[in-house]
Coordinates of C-alpha atoms in Angstrom, one line a residue:
M1 CA -5.0 27.4 -23.9
F2 CA -3.1 26.1 -20.9
S3 CA -5.0 28.4 -18.5
A4 CA -8.3 27.1 -19.8
S5 CA -7.3 23.5 -19.2
P6 CA -8.1 23.5 -15.4
I7 CA -11.5 25.1 -16.1
L8 CA -12.3 22.5 -18.7
L9 CA -11.3 19.7 -16.3
A10 CA -13.4 21.3 -13.5
D11 CA -16.4 21.4 -15.8
L12 CA -15.8 17.8 -16.8
F13 CA -15.7 16.6 -13.2
D14 CA -18.7 18.7 -12.3
R15 CA -20.7 17.3 -15.2
F16 CA -20.0 13.7 -14.4
R17 CA -19.9 14.0 -10.7
L18 CA -21.8 11.3 -8.8
Q19 CA -24.8 12.7 -7.0
L20 CA -24.0 11.2 -3.6
P21 CA -25.5 12.6 -0.3
D22 CA -23.5 15.4 1.2
P23 CA -22.5 13.5 4.4
I24 CA -21.0 10.8 2.3
V25 CA -19.1 13.3 0.2
N26 CA -17.8 15.1 3.4
W27 CA -16.6 11.7 4.7
L28 CA -14.9 10.7 1.4
T29 CA -13.1 14.0 0.8
P30 CA -10.4 13.6 3.5
V31 CA -10.1 10.0 2.5
W32 CA -9.6 11.2 -1.1
I33 CA -6.8 13.6 0.1
L34 CA -5.1 10.6 1.7
C35 CA -5.3 8.7 -1.6
I36 CA -4.0 11.7 -3.5
G37 CA -1.0 11.5 -1.1
A38 CA -0.5 7.9 -2.0
T39 CA -0.6 8.7 -5.7
I40 CA 1.9 11.5 -5.3
G41 CA 4.0 9.1 -3.3
L42 CA 4.1 6.6 -6.2
I43 CA 5.1 9.4 -8.6
L44 CA 7.8 10.7 -6.2
T45 CA 9.2 7.3 -5.6
A46 CA 9.4 6.6 -9.3
A47 CA 11.0 10.0 -9.9
L48 CA 13.6 9.5 -7.2
W49 CA 14.4 6.0 -8.5
G50 CA 14.8 7.5 -12.0
I51 CA 17.3 10.1 -10.6
F52 CA 19.3 7.3 -8.9
W53 CA 19.3 5.4 -12.2
L54 CA 20.6 8.4 -14.1
L55 CA 23.3 8.9 -11.4
S56 CA 24.3 5.3 -11.8
R57 CA 24.9 5.9 -15.5
I58 CA 27.6 8.5 -14.8
P59 CA 31.0 6.9 -15.2
G60 CA 32.4 6.0 -11.8
V61 CA 29.2 6.7 -9.8
G62 CA 27.5 3.4 -10.5
T63 CA 30.4 1.5 -9.0
L64 CA 31.3 3.9 -6.2
A65 CA 29.7 1.8 -3.5
D66 CA 31.5 -1.4 -4.6
D67 CA 34.8 -0.3 -3.0
S68 CA 34.7 0.4 0.8
T69 CA 37.2 3.2 0.8
R70 CA 35.7 5.1 -2.1
R71 CA 32.2 4.6 -0.6
W72 CA 33.0 6.1 2.8
T73 CA 35.0 8.9 1.2
A74 CA 32.1 9.9 -1.0
I75 CA 29.7 9.6 1.9
G76 CA 31.9 11.8 4.1
I77 CA 32.2 14.5 1.4
L78 CA 28.5 14.5 0.6
T79 CA 27.6 14.6 4.3
I80 CA 29.6 17.8 4.8
A81 CA 28.0 19.4 1.7
L82 CA 24.4 18.4 2.8
F83 CA 25.0 19.5 6.4
G84 CA 25.9 22.9 5.1
V85 CA 22.8 23.1 3.0
F86 CA 20.5 21.9 5.9
A87 CA 22.2 24.3 8.3
V88 CA 21.7 27.3 6.0
L89 CA 18.1 26.4 5.5
Y90 CA 17.5 26.1 9.2
T91 CA 19.3 29.4 9.8
N92 CA 17.2 31.2 7.2
A93 CA 14.0 29.7 8.6
S94 CA 14.9 30.7 12.2
N95 CA 15.7 34.3 11.1
H96 CA 12.4 34.6 9.1
P97 CA 10.4 37.7 10.2
A98 CA 7.6 35.3 11.2
N99 CA 9.9 33.8 13.8
P100 CA 11.1 36.4 16.3
P101 CA 14.5 35.7 17.8
A102 CA 14.8 34.3 21.3
A103 CA 16.4 37.5 22.6
A104 CA 13.0 39.2 22.4
A105 CA 11.6 36.7 25.0
G106 CA 14.2 37.7 27.5
A107 CA 17.7 36.7 28.5
Q108 CA 16.6 33.6 30.4
A109 CA 15.4 32.0 27.1
A110 CA 18.9 32.3 25.5
P111 CA 20.5 29.2 27.1
A112 CA 17.5 27.1 26.2
Q113 CA 17.5 28.4 22.7
S114 CA 21.2 27.6 22.3
L115 CA 20.6 24.1 23.5
D116 CA 17.7 23.7 21.1
N117 CA 19.9 25.0 18.2
A118 CA 22.6 22.5 19.2
W119 CA 20.1 19.6 19.0
V120 CA 18.7 20.9 15.7
Y121 CA 22.2 21.0 14.2
A122 CA 22.9 17.5 15.5
G123 CA 19.7 16.4 13.8
C124 CA 20.8 18.1 10.6
L125 CA 24.1 16.2 10.7
A126 CA 22.3 12.9 11.2
A127 CA 19.9 13.6 8.4
A128 CA 22.8 14.7 6.1
L129 CA 24.7 11.4 6.9
L130 CA 21.7 9.2 6.2
T131 CA 20.9 11.1 3.0
A132 CA 24.5 10.9 1.8
A133 CA 24.6 7.2 2.5
A134 CA 21.3 6.7 0.6
I135 CA 22.5 8.6 -2.4
V136 CA 25.9 6.8 -2.7
I137 CA 24.6 3.3 -2.0
L138 CA 21.3 3.5 -3.9
S139 CA 23.1 5.0 -7.0
S140 CA 24.9 1.6 -7.3
R141 CA 24.0 -0.4 -10.4
K142 CA 23.9 -3.5 -8.3
A143 CA 21.4 -2.1 -5.9
L144 CA 19.1 -0.7 -8.7
A145 CA 19.2 -4.0 -10.5
E146 CA 17.6 -5.7 -7.5
T147 CA 14.7 -3.3 -7.2
D148 CA 12.3 -5.6 -9.1
I149 CA 13.2 -8.5 -6.8
A150 CA 12.8 -6.3 -3.7
L151 CA 9.3 -5.2 -4.9
R152 CA 8.1 -8.7 -5.4
E153 CA 9.4 -10.0 -2.0
G154 CA 8.7 -9.1 1.6
V155 CA 6.5 -6.3 2.7
L156 CA 7.0 -4.0 -0.3
W157 CA 4.6 -6.0 -2.5
P158 CA 1.5 -5.7 -0.2
L159 CA 2.4 -2.0 0.4
L160 CA 2.7 -1.5 -3.4
I161 CA -0.7 -3.1 -3.9
T162 CA -2.2 -0.9 -1.2
A163 CA -0.7 2.3 -2.8
L164 CA -2.0 1.3 -6.2
V165 CA -5.5 0.7 -4.8
M166 CA -5.4 4.1 -3.2
A167 CA -4.2 5.7 -6.4
G168 CA -7.2 4.2 -8.2
C169 CA -9.5 5.6 -5.5
A170 CA -7.9 9.0 -6.0
V171 CA -8.8 8.9 -9.7
F172 CA -12.3 7.7 -9.0
G173 CA -12.7 10.3 -6.3
L174 CA -12.3 13.1 -8.8
F175 CA -15.9 12.4 -9.7
I176 CA -17.1 12.4 -6.1
V177 CA -15.3 15.3 -4.4
R178 CA -16.7 18.8 -4.8
K179 CA -14.4 21.1 -6.8
P180 CA -11.4 18.7 -6.9
M181 CA -9.5 21.1 -9.1
D182 CA -9.6 23.8 -6.5
L183 CA -8.1 21.4 -3.9
L184 CA -5.4 20.3 -6.3
D185 CA -4.7 23.9 -7.2
S186 CA -4.1 24.6 -3.5
L187 CA -1.6 21.8 -3.4
A188 CA 0.1 23.1 -6.5
R189 CA 0.3 26.6 -4.9
W190 CA 2.1 25.2 -1.8
P191 CA 5.7 25.1 -3.3
V192 CA 5.1 28.5 -4.9
I193 CA 4.2 30.1 -1.6
A194 CA 7.0 28.4 0.2
I195 CA 9.6 29.6 -2.4
E196 CA 8.2 33.2 -2.8
G197 CA 7.5 33.7 0.9
N198 CA 5.4 36.6 2.2
P199 CA 5.3 39.5 -0.2
T200 CA 6.1 43.0 1.0
W201 CA 5.4 46.4 -0.6
S202 CA 6.7 49.8 0.4
P203 CA 4.7 52.4 -1.4
K204 CA 4.9 56.2 -1.0
L205 CA 1.8 58.2 -0.3
E206 CA 1.7 61.9 -1.1
A207 CA 0.7 64.3 1.6
V208 CA -1.9 67.1 1.4
P209 CA -0.2 70.4 0.4
P210 CA 0.7 72.7 3.3
G211 CA -2.1 75.1 4.2
S212 CA -4.7 73.1 2.3
F213 CA -7.9 72.2 4.2
E214 CA -9.1 69.7 1.6
E215 CA -9.8 66.1 2.5
P216 CA -6.8 63.9 1.7
A217 CA -7.0 62.3 -1.7
E218 CA -7.6 58.6 -2.1
Q219 CA -4.5 56.8 -3.4
I220 CA -4.1 53.4 -4.8
I221 CA -1.5 50.9 -3.6
D222 CA -0.6 48.2 -6.1
V223 CA -0.4 44.7 -4.6
Q224 CA -0.7 41.1 -5.8
F225 CA -2.1 38.3 -3.8
R226 CA -5.0 35.8 -3.8
R227 CA -7.9 36.6 -1.5
D228 CA -8.3 33.0 -0.4
E229 CA -4.6 32.7 0.6
I230 CA -4.2 35.8 2.9
R231 CA -4.1 35.0 6.6
R232 CA -2.6 38.2 8.0
L233 CA -1.8 41.7 6.9
S234 CA 0.8 43.8 8.7
V235 CA 0.9 47.6 8.0
T236 CA 3.5 50.1 9.3
S237 CA 3.7 53.8 8.4
D238 CA 5.7 56.8 9.5
Q239 CA 2.6 59.0 9.0
H240 CA -1.0 58.7 10.1
V241 CA -2.6 56.6 7.3
R242 CA -5.9 54.9 6.7
L243 CA -6.2 51.8 4.6
R244 CA -9.2 50.0 3.1
S245 CA -9.9 47.1 0.9
D246 CA -12.6 49.0 -1.0
Q247 CA -12.8 52.6 -2.1
F248 CA -13.5 55.1 0.7
N249 CA -16.8 56.1 -0.9
S250 CA -17.9 52.5 -1.3
T251 CA -21.4 51.6 0.0
A252 CA -20.3 48.0 0.9
D253 CA -21.2 46.6 4.3
P254 CA -18.5 47.9 6.8
A255 CA -18.7 44.5 8.5
T256 CA -17.3 42.8 5.4
T257 CA -14.7 45.5 4.5
L258 CA -11.2 45.8 5.7
A259 CA -10.6 49.3 7.3
L260 CA -7.4 50.0 9.2
D261 CA -6.3 53.2 10.9
I262 CA -2.5 53.3 11.3
P263 CA -1.1 56.0 13.6
A264 CA 2.4 57.3 12.8
G265 CA 5.2 55.0 13.9
E266 CA 2.9 52.1 14.9
T267 CA 2.1 48.7 13.3
K268 CA -1.4 47.5 12.8
I269 CA -2.0 43.8 12.2
W270 CA -5.2 42.3 10.7
R271 CA -5.9 38.6 11.0
R272 CA -8.4 36.7 9.1
E273 CA -10.6 34.5 11.3
E274 CA -11.5 31.1 10.0
A275 CA -15.3 31.7 10.3
S276 CA -15.3 35.3 9.3
A277 CA -16.1 36.8 5.9
N278 CA -13.3 37.6 3.5
P279 CA -13.1 41.4 3.1
F280 CA -11.5 41.2 -0.3
R281 CA -13.8 41.0 -3.4
Q282 CA -11.5 40.0 -6.3
T283 CA -10.1 36.5 -6.7
V284 CA -6.6 38.2 -7.2
V285 CA -6.3 41.4 -5.2
T286 CA -4.4 44.0 -7.1
K287 CA -5.4 47.2 -5.4
L288 CA -5.7 48.6 -1.9
Y289 CA -6.9 52.1 -1.1
A290 CA -5.2 54.5 1.3
K291 CA -5.3 58.1 2.6
N292 CA -2.4 59.9 4.1
L293 CA -3.6 62.0 7.0
G294 CA -0.1 63.3 7.9
N295 CA 1.6 66.5 7.0
A296 CA 4.5 64.8 5.1
P297 CA 4.8 62.1 2.5
A298 CA 4.2 58.6 4.1
T299 CA 6.3 55.5 3.6
V300 CA 4.0 52.5 4.1
R301 CA 5.2 49.0 4.6
L302 CA 2.7 46.2 3.9
T303 CA 3.5 42.5 4.5
V304 CA 1.0 39.8 3.6
M305 CA 1.2 36.5 5.4
R306 CA -0.1 33.7 3.2
R307 CA -0.9 30.0 3.2
I308 CA -2.6 27.8 0.7
A309 CA -6.4 28.2 0.4
N310 CA -7.0 24.6 1.6
P311 CA -4.3 23.7 4.2
E312 CA -5.9 20.3 4.6
M313 CA -4.2 19.3 1.3
L314 CA -0.8 19.4 3.1
L315 CA -1.6 15.9 4.3
A316 CA -0.9 14.7 0.7
P317 CA 2.8 15.6 0.6
V318 CA 3.3 14.2 4.1
M319 CA 1.8 10.9 2.9
A320 CA 3.9 11.0 -0.2
V321 CA 7.2 11.6 1.6
S322 CA 6.4 8.9 4.1
M323 CA 5.9 6.4 1.3
A324 CA 9.2 7.3 -0.4
I325 CA 11.0 7.0 2.9
I326 CA 9.6 3.5 3.5
F327 CA 10.5 2.4 0.0
F328 CA 14.0 3.6 -0.1
A329 CA 14.7 2.6 3.5
Y330 CA 13.9 -1.0 2.5
L331 CA 16.2 -0.7 -0.6
L332 CA 19.0 0.9 1.5
Q333 CA 18.9 -1.9 4.0
R334 CA 19.0 -4.5 1.3
A335 CA 21.9 -2.8 -0.5
A336 CA 24.0 -1.8 2.5
F337 CA 23.6 -5.0 4.6
P338 CA 22.8 -7.9 2.2
K339 CA 23.2 -10.6 4.8
L340 CA 21.2 -8.8 7.4
A341 CA 18.5 -8.1 4.8
A342 CA 18.3 -11.7 3.8
V343 CA 17.6 -12.8 7.4
A344 CA 15.1 -9.9 7.8
L345 CA 13.3 -10.9 4.6
S346 CA 13.1 -14.5 5.6
T347 CA 11.8 -13.5 9.0
A348 CA 9.2 -11.1 7.7
K349 CA 7.9 -13.6 5.1
S350 CA 7.7 -16.3 7.7
D351 CA 5.8 -14.1 10.1
I352 CA 3.3 -12.9 7.5
A353 CA 2.7 -16.5 6.3
Q354 CA 1.8 -17.7 9.8
P355 CA -1.9 -18.3 10.6
L356 CA -1.7 -16.1 13.7
Y357 CA -0.8 -13.1 11.5
A358 CA -3.9 -13.6 9.4
I359 CA -6.0 -14.0 12.5
L360 CA -4.7 -10.8 14.1
M361 CA -5.2 -8.9 10.8
A362 CA -8.8 -10.1 10.5
G363 CA -9.6 -9.5 14.1
G364 CA -8.1 -6.0 14.0
I365 CA -10.0 -5.0 10.8
F366 CA -13.2 -6.4 12.2
G367 CA -12.7 -4.5 15.5
L368 CA -11.8 -1.2 13.9
I369 CA -15.0 -1.3 11.8
V370 CA -17.2 -2.4 14.6
F371 CA -15.9 0.3 16.9
V372 CA -17.6 2.9 14.7
F373 CA -21.1 1.6 15.5
I374 CA -20.7 0.8 19.2
P375 CA -22.7 3.3 21.3
Y376 CA -20.3 4.6 23.9
N377 CA -23.0 6.8 25.6
T378 CA -20.6 9.7 26.2
F379 CA -23.0 12.5 25.3
G380 CA -21.3 13.7 22.1
D381 CA -17.7 12.4 22.8
D382 CA -18.1 9.0 21.1
I383 CA -15.3 9.9 18.7
K384 CA -12.9 10.2 21.6
Q385 CA -13.7 6.7 22.6
L386 CA -13.3 5.5 19.0
K387 CA -9.8 7.0 18.8
D388 CA -8.8 5.6 22.2
S389 CA -10.2 2.1 21.5
G390 CA -8.7 2.0 18.0
L391 CA -5.2 3.1 19.1
S392 CA -5.3 0.6 22.0
L393 CA -6.3 -2.2 19.7
I394 CA -3.5 -1.4 17.2
L395 CA -1.0 -1.3 20.0
V396 CA -2.0 -4.5 21.6
L397 CA -2.2 -6.5 18.3
C398 CA 1.2 -5.2 17.1
V399 CA 2.8 -5.9 20.4
L400 CA 1.3 -9.4 20.5
Q401 CA 2.6 -10.1 17.0
S402 CA 6.1 -8.7 17.7
V403 CA 6.5 -10.8 20.9
W404 CA 5.2 -13.9 19.2
A405 CA 7.4 -13.4 16.2
A406 CA 10.5 -12.9 18.4
S407 CA 9.7 -16.1 20.3
S408 CA 9.1 -18.2 17.1
S409 CA 12.0 -16.8 15.1
V410 CA 14.7 -16.6 17.7
A411 CA 13.9 -18.8 20.7
D412 CA 12.2 -21.7 18.7
E413 CA 15.0 -21.6 16.1
V414 CA 17.7 -21.8 18.8
E415 CA 15.9 -24.7 20.5
G416 CA 15.2 -26.4 17.3
K417 CA 18.8 -26.1 16.0
T418 CA 17.6 -24.1 13.0
A419 CA 19.7 -21.2 14.0
L420 CA 22.8 -23.4 13.9
T421 CA 22.0 -24.3 10.3
V422 CA 21.7 -20.6 9.4
L423 CA 24.9 -19.6 11.1
S424 CA 26.8 -22.4 9.4
K425 CA 26.5 -20.2 6.3
P426 CA 28.4 -16.9 5.9
V427 CA 26.0 -15.2 8.3
S428 CA 27.4 -13.8 11.5
R429 CA 25.6 -13.8 14.8
R430 CA 25.2 -10.0 14.6
D431 CA 23.5 -10.3 11.2
F432 CA 21.3 -13.0 12.6
I433 CA 20.0 -11.1 15.6
L434 CA 19.7 -7.7 13.8
G435 CA 18.1 -9.4 10.8
K436 CA 15.5 -10.9 13.1
F437 CA 14.7 -7.6 14.7
F438 CA 14.4 -5.8 11.4
G439 CA 12.3 -8.6 10.0
I440 CA 9.9 -8.3 12.9
G441 CA 9.9 -4.5 12.5
W442 CA 8.9 -4.8 8.8
S443 CA 6.1 -7.4 9.5
T444 CA 4.6 -5.4 12.4
G445 CA 5.1 -2.2 10.4
L446 CA 2.9 -3.6 7.6
M447 CA 0.2 -4.5 10.2
A448 CA 0.4 -1.0 11.7
I449 CA 0.1 0.7 8.3
I450 CA -3.0 -1.4 7.3
F451 CA -4.6 -0.8 10.7
G452 CA -3.7 2.8 10.7
L453 CA -5.2 3.5 7.3
L454 CA -8.4 1.8 8.3
L455 CA -8.6 3.7 11.6
L456 CA -8.2 7.0 9.7
V457 CA -11.0 6.1 7.4
T458 CA -13.3 5.1 10.3
V459 CA -12.4 8.2 12.3
A460 CA -13.2 10.4 9.3
Y461 CA -16.7 8.7 9.1
K462 CA -17.4 8.9 12.9
P463 CA -18.5 12.6 12.9
I464 CA -21.1 11.9 10.2
Y465 CA -22.4 8.8 12.0
D466 CA -22.5 10.5 15.4
Y467 CA -24.4 13.5 14.0
R468 CA -27.0 11.2 12.5
E469 CA -27.3 9.7 16.0
G470 CA -27.6 13.2 17.5
G471 CA -24.4 13.1 19.5
Y472 CA -21.5 14.9 17.7
E473 CA -20.0 18.0 19.3
I474 CA -17.1 20.3 18.6
N475 CA -15.5 22.0 21.6
H476 CA -18.4 20.8 23.7
Q477 CA -20.9 22.6 21.4
A478 CA -23.6 20.7 19.6
M479 CA -23.5 20.8 15.8
N480 CA -26.5 22.4 14.1
N481 CA -25.6 21.2 10.6
D482 CA -23.9 18.2 9.1
P483 CA -20.2 18.1 9.9
T484 CA -18.2 19.4 7.0
W485 CA -15.3 17.7 5.3
H486 CA -13.0 20.0 7.2
D487 CA -14.3 18.5 10.5
C488 CA -13.8 15.0 9.3
H489 CA -10.3 15.9 8.1
R490 CA -9.4 17.4 11.4
E491 CA -10.5 14.4 13.4
M492 CA -8.5 12.1 11.0
V493 CA -5.3 14.1 11.1
Q494 CA -5.3 14.3 14.9
T495 CA -5.2 10.5 15.0
V496 CA -2.0 10.1 13.0
P497 CA 0.5 10.8 15.8
G498 CA -1.1 8.2 18.0
I499 CA -0.5 5.5 15.2
V500 CA 3.1 6.5 14.8
L501 CA 3.8 6.4 18.6
A502 CA 2.0 3.0 18.9
Y503 CA 4.4 1.6 16.3
L504 CA 7.5 3.1 18.0
E505 CA 6.4 1.5 21.3
T506 CA 6.0 -1.8 19.4
L507 CA 9.6 -1.6 18.2
V508 CA 10.9 -1.0 21.7
I509 CA 9.1 -4.1 23.0
A510 CA 10.2 -6.1 20.0
A511 CA 13.8 -5.2 20.6
L512 CA 13.6 -6.3 24.3
S513 CA 11.7 -9.5 23.3
V514 CA 14.4 -10.4 20.8
A515 CA 17.0 -10.0 23.6
I516 CA 15.0 -12.1 26.0
S517 CA 14.5 -14.8 23.3
T518 CA 18.2 -15.4 22.9
R519 CA 18.2 -17.1 26.4
L520 CA 14.7 -18.0 27.4
P521 CA 11.9 -20.0 25.8
S522 CA 8.6 -18.6 24.4
I523 CA 6.5 -18.8 27.6
A524 CA 9.1 -16.9 29.6
N525 CA 9.5 -14.4 26.9
F526 CA 5.7 -13.7 26.8
L527 CA 5.6 -13.3 30.6
I528 CA 8.6 -11.0 30.9
S529 CA 7.5 -8.9 27.9
F530 CA 4.0 -8.5 29.4
A531 CA 5.6 -7.5 32.7
I532 CA 7.8 -4.9 30.9
Y533 CA 4.7 -3.6 29.1
V534 CA 2.8 -3.1 32.4
L535 CA 5.7 -1.7 34.3
G536 CA 6.6 0.7 31.5
H537 CA 3.2 2.3 31.7
L538 CA 2.8 2.0 35.5
T539 CA 6.0 3.3 36.9
P540 CA 5.4 7.0 35.8
L541 CA 2.2 7.0 37.8
L542 CA 4.0 5.6 40.9
V543 CA 6.8 8.1 40.6
Q544 CA 4.6 11.1 40.1
S545 CA 2.0 10.2 42.7
Q546 CA 2.2 12.5 45.7
V547 CA 0.2 10.1 47.9
V548 CA 2.6 7.2 47.2
A549 CA 5.6 9.5 47.7
Q550 CA 4.4 10.5 51.2
Q551 CA 3.1 7.1 52.4
L552 CA 5.2 4.6 50.5
P553 CA 8.7 6.0 49.8
P554 CA 10.2 2.5 49.0
V555 CA 7.6 2.1 46.2
V556 CA 8.8 5.4 44.7
F557 CA 12.4 4.3 44.9
F558 CA 11.6 1.0 43.3
G559 CA 9.6 2.8 40.6
R560 CA 12.5 5.1 39.8
L561 CA 14.8 2.1 39.6
I562 CA 12.6 0.4 37.2
A563 CA 12.1 3.6 35.2
T564 CA 15.9 3.9 34.9
V565 CA 16.4 0.3 33.7
L566 CA 13.3 -0.4 31.7
P567 CA 11.8 1.8 29.0
V568 CA 9.3 4.4 30.1
L569 CA 6.6 3.3 27.6
D570 CA 4.2 6.0 28.9
H571 CA 6.2 8.4 26.7
F572 CA 4.5 6.8 23.7
N573 CA 1.0 6.9 25.3
I574 CA -0.7 10.1 24.1
Q575 CA -4.1 8.5 23.5
A576 CA -5.8 10.9 25.8
S577 CA -4.4 13.9 23.9
V578 CA -5.3 12.4 20.6
A579 CA -8.8 11.5 21.8
A580 CA -9.3 15.0 23.1
G581 CA -8.1 16.6 19.9
V582 CA -5.0 18.2 21.5
P583 CA -2.4 18.9 18.8
V584 CA 0.8 16.8 19.2
P585 CA 3.9 18.9 18.2
M586 CA 6.3 17.5 15.7
Q587 CA 9.1 18.0 18.2
Y588 CA 7.5 15.4 20.5
L589 CA 7.4 12.9 17.7
V590 CA 11.0 13.5 16.9
W591 CA 12.1 13.0 20.5
S592 CA 10.0 9.9 20.7
L593 CA 11.7 8.6 17.6
V594 CA 15.1 9.3 19.2
Y595 CA 14.1 7.6 22.4
C596 CA 12.9 4.6 20.5
G597 CA 16.1 4.4 18.5
L598 CA 18.4 4.7 21.5
Y599 CA 16.5 2.1 23.6
S600 CA 16.2 -0.3 20.7
A601 CA 20.0 0.0 20.1
I602 CA 20.6 -0.7 23.8
A603 CA 18.3 -3.7 23.6
M604 CA 20.1 -5.0 20.5
L605 CA 23.5 -4.6 22.2
L606 CA 22.1 -6.7 25.1
A607 CA 20.8 -9.3 22.7
L608 CA 24.2 -9.5 20.9
T609 CA 26.0 -9.9 24.2
L610 CA 23.7 -12.7 25.4
F611 CA 23.7 -14.4 22.0
E612 CA 27.5 -14.2 21.4
D613 CA 28.4 -17.0 23.7
R614 CA 25.2 -19.0 23.4
D615 CA 25.9 -22.7 22.7
L616 CA 23.8 -23.5 19.7
A617 CA 24.8 -27.1 19.5

């Protein structure tokens, strides 16, 4: 009965599916996957909150965070345990057969590999510390009791509304997307494949009796894998063996049949190309056919490398985890630093309520929509210009909002004596400055999320629009058919790193702007922040230019001096790579996050130093 349920649901969705044009369906499919991620994010967040609630009911756990000594002791013990778990998982992943050791690449790679491992273990330690702190603090009954208030105040409320709207679109999209149950089945298979790994079989093949001149008999190898999940087949044998996906006397087209000839002691690898036909006939492959051409029994080793049938669905868990991180980061800040969180909440609510915020939001939404229909006249590369223009618009508007917010919430409050009133309460200067920075970060983060989601939707639609206009190309080859939903999804996903880096750059400039606002008025803050933005993007060009190095050495020295003192904002500028469709490795995003955190921390130390002896009277 349970196995028939997905089939019944698939028939239901097919029967009531809206008959929309194929291009519209291809555009909405990646958007639907994004909405599925938001739906899973809501479920994941609710489930984690329920786990924290259950932990808080355990005697002693719900009040563990109330006492400082017990809290830090619990965090320390839990950090050590989690670090051990993360380290074991990383070690097992690095020793996986799919990841060859660095020694195979040569002795010169060993020091670099050791350094990389050291950084990874340091990252595991930091992740373990943050996770332990979140578990201990968020398991507090006091923290959980304030969840309802936290949801209705600040940025969580508009984010929750956005997530609920996306969840509704995910349900409605079940009647728009083609074969939604197959896509959801791929997503459900992802944890199964991750846990089970790549299956391996070691069958024995009998040899032809000595002195016999008969053709080796066909033998069956029992296997178990899905035809749409196989990506690579590795075969090793100690005898000469032939392997086929069909019987040897089959009349099937050889071009669509897997046939491998494995000499003794060698390894043959078959890879499935994306555009090639699948050589396996059955949905679940249970048999392979082999012949032993050697003079002794053969021991064959088969390893199947798998991935889910629709890897595009992996965008959904990434979206879900990101939502959960944002939600619990807000709750953790509120529970761990209540005074700082109060200042941050007041700052974020004040920024969002200002007319300039609404103007920037409206202008950004209008610009991102209009960019789709602007003819860039690039002979098939209009989508590159859309990505570049969209990311630039998001960066400029977020930077403008952050600098203005720093000026109005720090400089204007200091000049207007409002800060003196706030600090007369049990709020320290450290909580005041850090609260201002985090409040600006939350308000600009809300803006970046709204703009980012809209940019992803428009980028997914751009291939459809350009094809209708006769200008969409893939790898400089003109499309002969409508772009598929895979094409739309690829263009959309390639834009995500640019949005993340644009927000990280905004945080760096916001931190410097807060530091400047502690001493200088709004006009000076705008001018200096603008100069930092320009120099942060210009100095790498001056330092790396060979012409400038040969003809103007003082300029290079000055550029290196500025690059040492000021942030190198060009590290966050990958718009050219995003526009060209070049994949951005996760490692680059992690290092950019580390750079953003370190420089923002330095800027906050400078802000606290400048604000510590500032006369507010």
